[in-house]
PDB file of C-alpha atoms and ligand atoms in Angstrom:
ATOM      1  CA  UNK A   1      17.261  13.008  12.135  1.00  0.00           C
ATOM      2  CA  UNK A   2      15.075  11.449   9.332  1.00  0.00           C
ATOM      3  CA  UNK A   3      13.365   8.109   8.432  1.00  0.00           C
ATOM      4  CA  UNK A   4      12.787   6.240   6.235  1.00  0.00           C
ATOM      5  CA  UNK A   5      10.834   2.522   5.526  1.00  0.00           C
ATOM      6  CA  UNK A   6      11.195  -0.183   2.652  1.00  0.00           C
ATOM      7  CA  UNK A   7       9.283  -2.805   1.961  1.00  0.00           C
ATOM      8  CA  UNK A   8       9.685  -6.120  -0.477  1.00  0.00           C
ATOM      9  CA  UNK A   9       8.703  -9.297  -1.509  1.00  0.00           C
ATOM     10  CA  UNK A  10      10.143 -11.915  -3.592  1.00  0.00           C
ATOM     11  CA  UNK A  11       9.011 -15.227  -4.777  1.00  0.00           C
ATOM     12  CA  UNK A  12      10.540 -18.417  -3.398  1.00  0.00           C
ATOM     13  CA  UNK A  13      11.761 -20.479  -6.531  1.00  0.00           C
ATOM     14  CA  UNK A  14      13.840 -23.685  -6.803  1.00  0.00           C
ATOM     15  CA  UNK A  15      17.272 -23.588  -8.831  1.00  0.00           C
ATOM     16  CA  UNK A  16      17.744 -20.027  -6.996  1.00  0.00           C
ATOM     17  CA  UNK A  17      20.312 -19.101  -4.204  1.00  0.00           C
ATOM     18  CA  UNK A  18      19.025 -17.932  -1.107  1.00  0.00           C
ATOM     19  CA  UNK A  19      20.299 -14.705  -0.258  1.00  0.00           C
ATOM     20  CA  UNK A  20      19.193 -12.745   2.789  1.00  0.00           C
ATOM     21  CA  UNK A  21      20.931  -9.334   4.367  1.00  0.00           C
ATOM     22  CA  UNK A  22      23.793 -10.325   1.896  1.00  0.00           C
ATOM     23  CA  UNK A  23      24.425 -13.580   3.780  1.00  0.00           C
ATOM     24  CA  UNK A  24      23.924 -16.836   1.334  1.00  0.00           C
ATOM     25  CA  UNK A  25      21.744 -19.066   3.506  1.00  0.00           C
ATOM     26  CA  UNK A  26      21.835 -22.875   2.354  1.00  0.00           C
ATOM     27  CA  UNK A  27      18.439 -23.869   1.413  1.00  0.00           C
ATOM     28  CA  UNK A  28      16.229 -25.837  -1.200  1.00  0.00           C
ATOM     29  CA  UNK A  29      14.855 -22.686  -2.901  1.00  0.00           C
ATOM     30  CA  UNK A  30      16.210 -19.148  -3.543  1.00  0.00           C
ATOM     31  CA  UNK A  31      14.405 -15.814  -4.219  1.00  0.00           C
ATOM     32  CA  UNK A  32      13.724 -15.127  -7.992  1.00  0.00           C
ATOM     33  CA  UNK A  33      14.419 -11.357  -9.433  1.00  0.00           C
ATOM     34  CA  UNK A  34      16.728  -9.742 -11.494  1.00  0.00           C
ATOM     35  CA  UNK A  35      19.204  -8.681  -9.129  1.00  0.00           C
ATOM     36  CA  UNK A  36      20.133 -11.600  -6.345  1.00  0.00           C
ATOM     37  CA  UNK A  37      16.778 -11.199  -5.377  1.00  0.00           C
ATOM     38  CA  UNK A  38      17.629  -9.942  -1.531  1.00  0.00           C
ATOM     39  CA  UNK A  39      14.604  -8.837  -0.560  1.00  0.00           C
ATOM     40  CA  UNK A  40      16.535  -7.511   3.059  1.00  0.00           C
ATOM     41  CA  UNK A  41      18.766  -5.556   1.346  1.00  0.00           C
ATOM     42  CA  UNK A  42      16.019  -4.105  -1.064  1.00  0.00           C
ATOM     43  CA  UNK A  43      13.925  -3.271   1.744  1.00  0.00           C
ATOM     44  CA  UNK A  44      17.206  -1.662   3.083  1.00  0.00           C
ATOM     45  CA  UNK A  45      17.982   0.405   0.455  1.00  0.00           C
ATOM     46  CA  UNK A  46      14.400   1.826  -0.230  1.00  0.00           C
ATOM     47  CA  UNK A  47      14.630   2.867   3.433  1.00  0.00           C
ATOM     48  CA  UNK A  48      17.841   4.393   3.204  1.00  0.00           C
ATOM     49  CA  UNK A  49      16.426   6.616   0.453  1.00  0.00           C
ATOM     50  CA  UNK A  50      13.766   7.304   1.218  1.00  0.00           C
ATOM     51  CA  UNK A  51      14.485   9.149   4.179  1.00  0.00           C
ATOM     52  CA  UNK A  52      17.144  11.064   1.931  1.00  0.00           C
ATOM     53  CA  UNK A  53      14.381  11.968   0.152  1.00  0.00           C
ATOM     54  CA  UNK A  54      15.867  10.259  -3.091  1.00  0.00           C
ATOM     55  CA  UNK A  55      14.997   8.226  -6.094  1.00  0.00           C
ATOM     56  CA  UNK A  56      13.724   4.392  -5.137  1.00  0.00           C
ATOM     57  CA  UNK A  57      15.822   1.497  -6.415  1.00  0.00           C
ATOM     58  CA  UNK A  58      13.560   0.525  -9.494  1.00  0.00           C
ATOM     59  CA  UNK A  59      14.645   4.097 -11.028  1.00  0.00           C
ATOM     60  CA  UNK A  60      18.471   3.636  -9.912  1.00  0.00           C
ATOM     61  CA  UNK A  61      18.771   0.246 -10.979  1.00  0.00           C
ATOM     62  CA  UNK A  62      15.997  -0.795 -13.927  1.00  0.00           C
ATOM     63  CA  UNK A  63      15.031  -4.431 -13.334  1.00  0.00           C
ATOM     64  CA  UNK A  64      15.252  -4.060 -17.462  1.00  0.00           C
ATOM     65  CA  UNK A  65      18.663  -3.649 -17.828  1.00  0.00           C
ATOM     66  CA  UNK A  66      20.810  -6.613 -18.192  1.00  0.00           C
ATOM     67  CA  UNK A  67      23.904  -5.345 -16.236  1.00  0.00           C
ATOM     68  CA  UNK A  68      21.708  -5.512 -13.347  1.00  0.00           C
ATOM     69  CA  UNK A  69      20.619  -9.101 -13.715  1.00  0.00           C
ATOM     70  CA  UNK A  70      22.332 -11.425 -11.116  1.00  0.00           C
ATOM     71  CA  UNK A  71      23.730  -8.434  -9.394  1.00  0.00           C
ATOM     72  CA  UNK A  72      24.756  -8.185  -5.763  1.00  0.00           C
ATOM     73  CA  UNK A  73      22.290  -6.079  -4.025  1.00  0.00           C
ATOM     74  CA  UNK A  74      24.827  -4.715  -1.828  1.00  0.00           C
ATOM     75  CA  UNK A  75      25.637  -2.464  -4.827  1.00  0.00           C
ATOM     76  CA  UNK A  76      22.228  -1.243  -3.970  1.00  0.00           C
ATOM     77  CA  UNK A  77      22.861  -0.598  -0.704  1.00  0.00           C
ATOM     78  CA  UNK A  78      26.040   0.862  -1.574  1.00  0.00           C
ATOM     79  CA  UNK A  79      24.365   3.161  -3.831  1.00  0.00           C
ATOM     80  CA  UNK A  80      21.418   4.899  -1.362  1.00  0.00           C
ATOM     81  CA  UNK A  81      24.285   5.218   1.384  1.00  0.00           C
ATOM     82  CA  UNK A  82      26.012   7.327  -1.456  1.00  0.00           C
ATOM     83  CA  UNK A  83      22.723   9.128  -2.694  1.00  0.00           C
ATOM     84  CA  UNK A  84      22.253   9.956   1.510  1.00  0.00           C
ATOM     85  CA  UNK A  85      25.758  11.211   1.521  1.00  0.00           C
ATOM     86  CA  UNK A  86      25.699  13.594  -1.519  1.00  0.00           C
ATOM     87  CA  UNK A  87      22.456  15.288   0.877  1.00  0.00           C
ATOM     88  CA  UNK A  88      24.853  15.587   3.944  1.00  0.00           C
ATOM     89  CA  UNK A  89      23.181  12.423   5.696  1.00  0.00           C
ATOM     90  CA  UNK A  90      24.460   8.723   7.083  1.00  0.00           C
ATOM     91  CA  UNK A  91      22.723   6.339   8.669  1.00  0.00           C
ATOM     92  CA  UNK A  92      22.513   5.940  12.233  1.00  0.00           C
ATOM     93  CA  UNK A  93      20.543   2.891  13.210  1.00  0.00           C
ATOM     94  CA  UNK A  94      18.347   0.172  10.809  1.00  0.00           C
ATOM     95  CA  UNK A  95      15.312  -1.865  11.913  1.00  0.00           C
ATOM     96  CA  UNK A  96      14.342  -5.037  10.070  1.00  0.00           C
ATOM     97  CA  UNK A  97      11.206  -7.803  10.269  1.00  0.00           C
ATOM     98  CA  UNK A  98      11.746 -10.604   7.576  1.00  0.00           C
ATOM     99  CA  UNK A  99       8.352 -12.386   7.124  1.00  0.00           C
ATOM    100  CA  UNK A 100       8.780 -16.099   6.148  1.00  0.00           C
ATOM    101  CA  UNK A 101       7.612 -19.590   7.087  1.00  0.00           C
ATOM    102  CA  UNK A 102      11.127 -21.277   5.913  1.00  0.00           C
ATOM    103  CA  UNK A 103      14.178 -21.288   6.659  1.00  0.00           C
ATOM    104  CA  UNK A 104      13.956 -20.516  10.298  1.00  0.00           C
ATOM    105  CA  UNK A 105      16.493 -17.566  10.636  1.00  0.00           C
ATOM    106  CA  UNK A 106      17.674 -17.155  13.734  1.00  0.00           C
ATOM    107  CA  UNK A 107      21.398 -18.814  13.255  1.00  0.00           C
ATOM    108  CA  UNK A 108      22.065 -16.001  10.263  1.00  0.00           C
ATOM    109  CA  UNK A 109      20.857 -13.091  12.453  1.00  0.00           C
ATOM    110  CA  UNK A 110      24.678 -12.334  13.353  1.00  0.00           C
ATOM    111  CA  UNK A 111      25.716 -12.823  10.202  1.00  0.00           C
ATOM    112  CA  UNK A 112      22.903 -10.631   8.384  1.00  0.00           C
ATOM    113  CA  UNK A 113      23.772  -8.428  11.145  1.00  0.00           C
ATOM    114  CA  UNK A 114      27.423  -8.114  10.716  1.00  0.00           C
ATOM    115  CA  UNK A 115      27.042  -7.591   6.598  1.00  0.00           C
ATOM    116  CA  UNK A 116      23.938  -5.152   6.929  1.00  0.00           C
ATOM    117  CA  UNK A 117      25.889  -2.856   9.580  1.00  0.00           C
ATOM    118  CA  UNK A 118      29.322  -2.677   7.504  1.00  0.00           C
ATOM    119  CA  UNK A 119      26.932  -1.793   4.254  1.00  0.00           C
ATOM    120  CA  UNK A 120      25.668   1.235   6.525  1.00  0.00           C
ATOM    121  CA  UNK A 121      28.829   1.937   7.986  1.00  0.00           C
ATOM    122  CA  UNK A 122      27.149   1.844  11.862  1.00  0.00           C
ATOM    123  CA  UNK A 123      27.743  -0.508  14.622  1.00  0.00           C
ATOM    124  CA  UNK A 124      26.431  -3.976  14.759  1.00  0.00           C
ATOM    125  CA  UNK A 125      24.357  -2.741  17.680  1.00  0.00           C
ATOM    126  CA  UNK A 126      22.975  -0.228  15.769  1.00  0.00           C
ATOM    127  CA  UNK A 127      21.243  -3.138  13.477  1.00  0.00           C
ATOM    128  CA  UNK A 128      17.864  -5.050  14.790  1.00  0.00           C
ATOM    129  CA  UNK A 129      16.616  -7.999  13.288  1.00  0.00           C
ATOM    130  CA  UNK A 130      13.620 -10.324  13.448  1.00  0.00           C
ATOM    131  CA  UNK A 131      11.968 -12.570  11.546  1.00  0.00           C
ATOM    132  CA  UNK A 132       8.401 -13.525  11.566  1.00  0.00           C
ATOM    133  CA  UNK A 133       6.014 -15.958  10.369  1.00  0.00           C
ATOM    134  CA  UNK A 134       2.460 -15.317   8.625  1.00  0.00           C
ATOM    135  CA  UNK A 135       0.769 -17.919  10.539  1.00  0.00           C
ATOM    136  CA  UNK A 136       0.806 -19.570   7.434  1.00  0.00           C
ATOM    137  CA  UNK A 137      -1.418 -16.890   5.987  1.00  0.00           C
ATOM    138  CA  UNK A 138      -0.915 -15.530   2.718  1.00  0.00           C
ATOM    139  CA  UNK A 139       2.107 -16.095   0.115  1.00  0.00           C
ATOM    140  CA  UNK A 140       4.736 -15.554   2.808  1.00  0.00           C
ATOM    141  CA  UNK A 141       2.447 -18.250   5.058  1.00  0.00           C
ATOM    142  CA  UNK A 142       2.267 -20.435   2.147  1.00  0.00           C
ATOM    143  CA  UNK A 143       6.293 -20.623   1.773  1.00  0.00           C
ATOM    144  CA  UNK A 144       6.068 -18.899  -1.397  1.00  0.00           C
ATOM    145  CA  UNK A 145       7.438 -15.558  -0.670  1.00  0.00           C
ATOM    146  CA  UNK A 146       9.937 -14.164   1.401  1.00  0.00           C
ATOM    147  CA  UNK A 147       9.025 -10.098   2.260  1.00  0.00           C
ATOM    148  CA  UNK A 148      10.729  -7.813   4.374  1.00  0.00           C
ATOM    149  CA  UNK A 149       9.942  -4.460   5.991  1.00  0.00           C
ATOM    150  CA  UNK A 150      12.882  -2.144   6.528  1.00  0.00           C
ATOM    151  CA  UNK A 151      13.170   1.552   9.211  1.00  0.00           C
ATOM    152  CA  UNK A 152      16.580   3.519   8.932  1.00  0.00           C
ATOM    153  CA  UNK A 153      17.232   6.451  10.664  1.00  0.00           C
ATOM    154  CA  UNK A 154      19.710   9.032   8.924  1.00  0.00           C
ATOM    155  CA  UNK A 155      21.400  11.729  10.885  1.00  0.00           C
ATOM    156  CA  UNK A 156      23.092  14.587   9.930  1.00  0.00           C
ATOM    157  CA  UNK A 157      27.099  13.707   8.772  1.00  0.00           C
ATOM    158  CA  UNK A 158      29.486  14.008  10.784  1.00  0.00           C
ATOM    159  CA  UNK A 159      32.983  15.770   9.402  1.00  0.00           C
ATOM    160  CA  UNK A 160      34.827  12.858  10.573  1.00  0.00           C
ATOM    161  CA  UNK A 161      33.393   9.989   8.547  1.00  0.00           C
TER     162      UNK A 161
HETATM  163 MG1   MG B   1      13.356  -6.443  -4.854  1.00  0.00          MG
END
């Protein structure tokens, strides 16, 4: 069994789409980047490799290259549960704390849940998810960032999967 952790932030931006966990969440701003700007699935990914012990997404996926730019981070995700794979790992559970003041996220949680667990290829149970304010402390207080913290556990592969 190994872990990993991922951590992001993202700046809240109007004339963006709000992405979150994959799930498009209708509200006035959206997260600016080069990819989508997901900072869950970032966060994710990171995790996912780093407890593979592999390269982090900025070296897989070079915010300078224009193919990247608009992209679906799931591709990201996609990408570390391959990198875990070619070591002889999958991953077993995640653990996630989104830190923002707005939108309030609780309705999405099945949704991010759903999306975040079929990217791993584990059971929705295996997902946890919570978000959290800053007290209005900070960017992420402020409403001008949205950051995320990410755990995954990877266990050994099975034959079957
Ligand atoms: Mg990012």
């Amino acid at each position: 069994m190994r872990i990993g952790i991922g951590y992001d932030i993202h700046r809240l931006v109007t004339g963006r789409r709000l992405v979150l966990g994959g799930v498009s969440i209708p509200f006035a701003k959206g997260l600016k980047g080069h990819s989508d700007g997901d900072v869950v699935l970032h966060a994710v990914a990171d995790a996912v490799l780093g407890a593979a012990g592999g390269p982090d997404i900025g070296t897989l996926f070079p915010d300078t290259e224009e193919k990247n730019r608009d992209m679906d981070s799931a591709r990201i995700v996609r990408r570390a549960v391959r990198e875990a794979g070619k070591r002889g790992l999958q991953p077993a559970n995640a653990d996630l704390v989104v830190i923002c003041e707005e939108p309030k996220l609780a309705a999405w949680y099945g949704d991010i849940r759903r999306r975040i667990a079929e990217l791993l290829g584990i059971g929705q149970s295996q997902v946890g998810i919570k978000a959290k304010t800053s007290e209005r402390l900070g960017d992420t207080g402020k409403g001008r960032a949205v950051a995320c913290l990410a755990a995954v556990c990877l266990d050994r592969k099975r034959r079957s999967r």
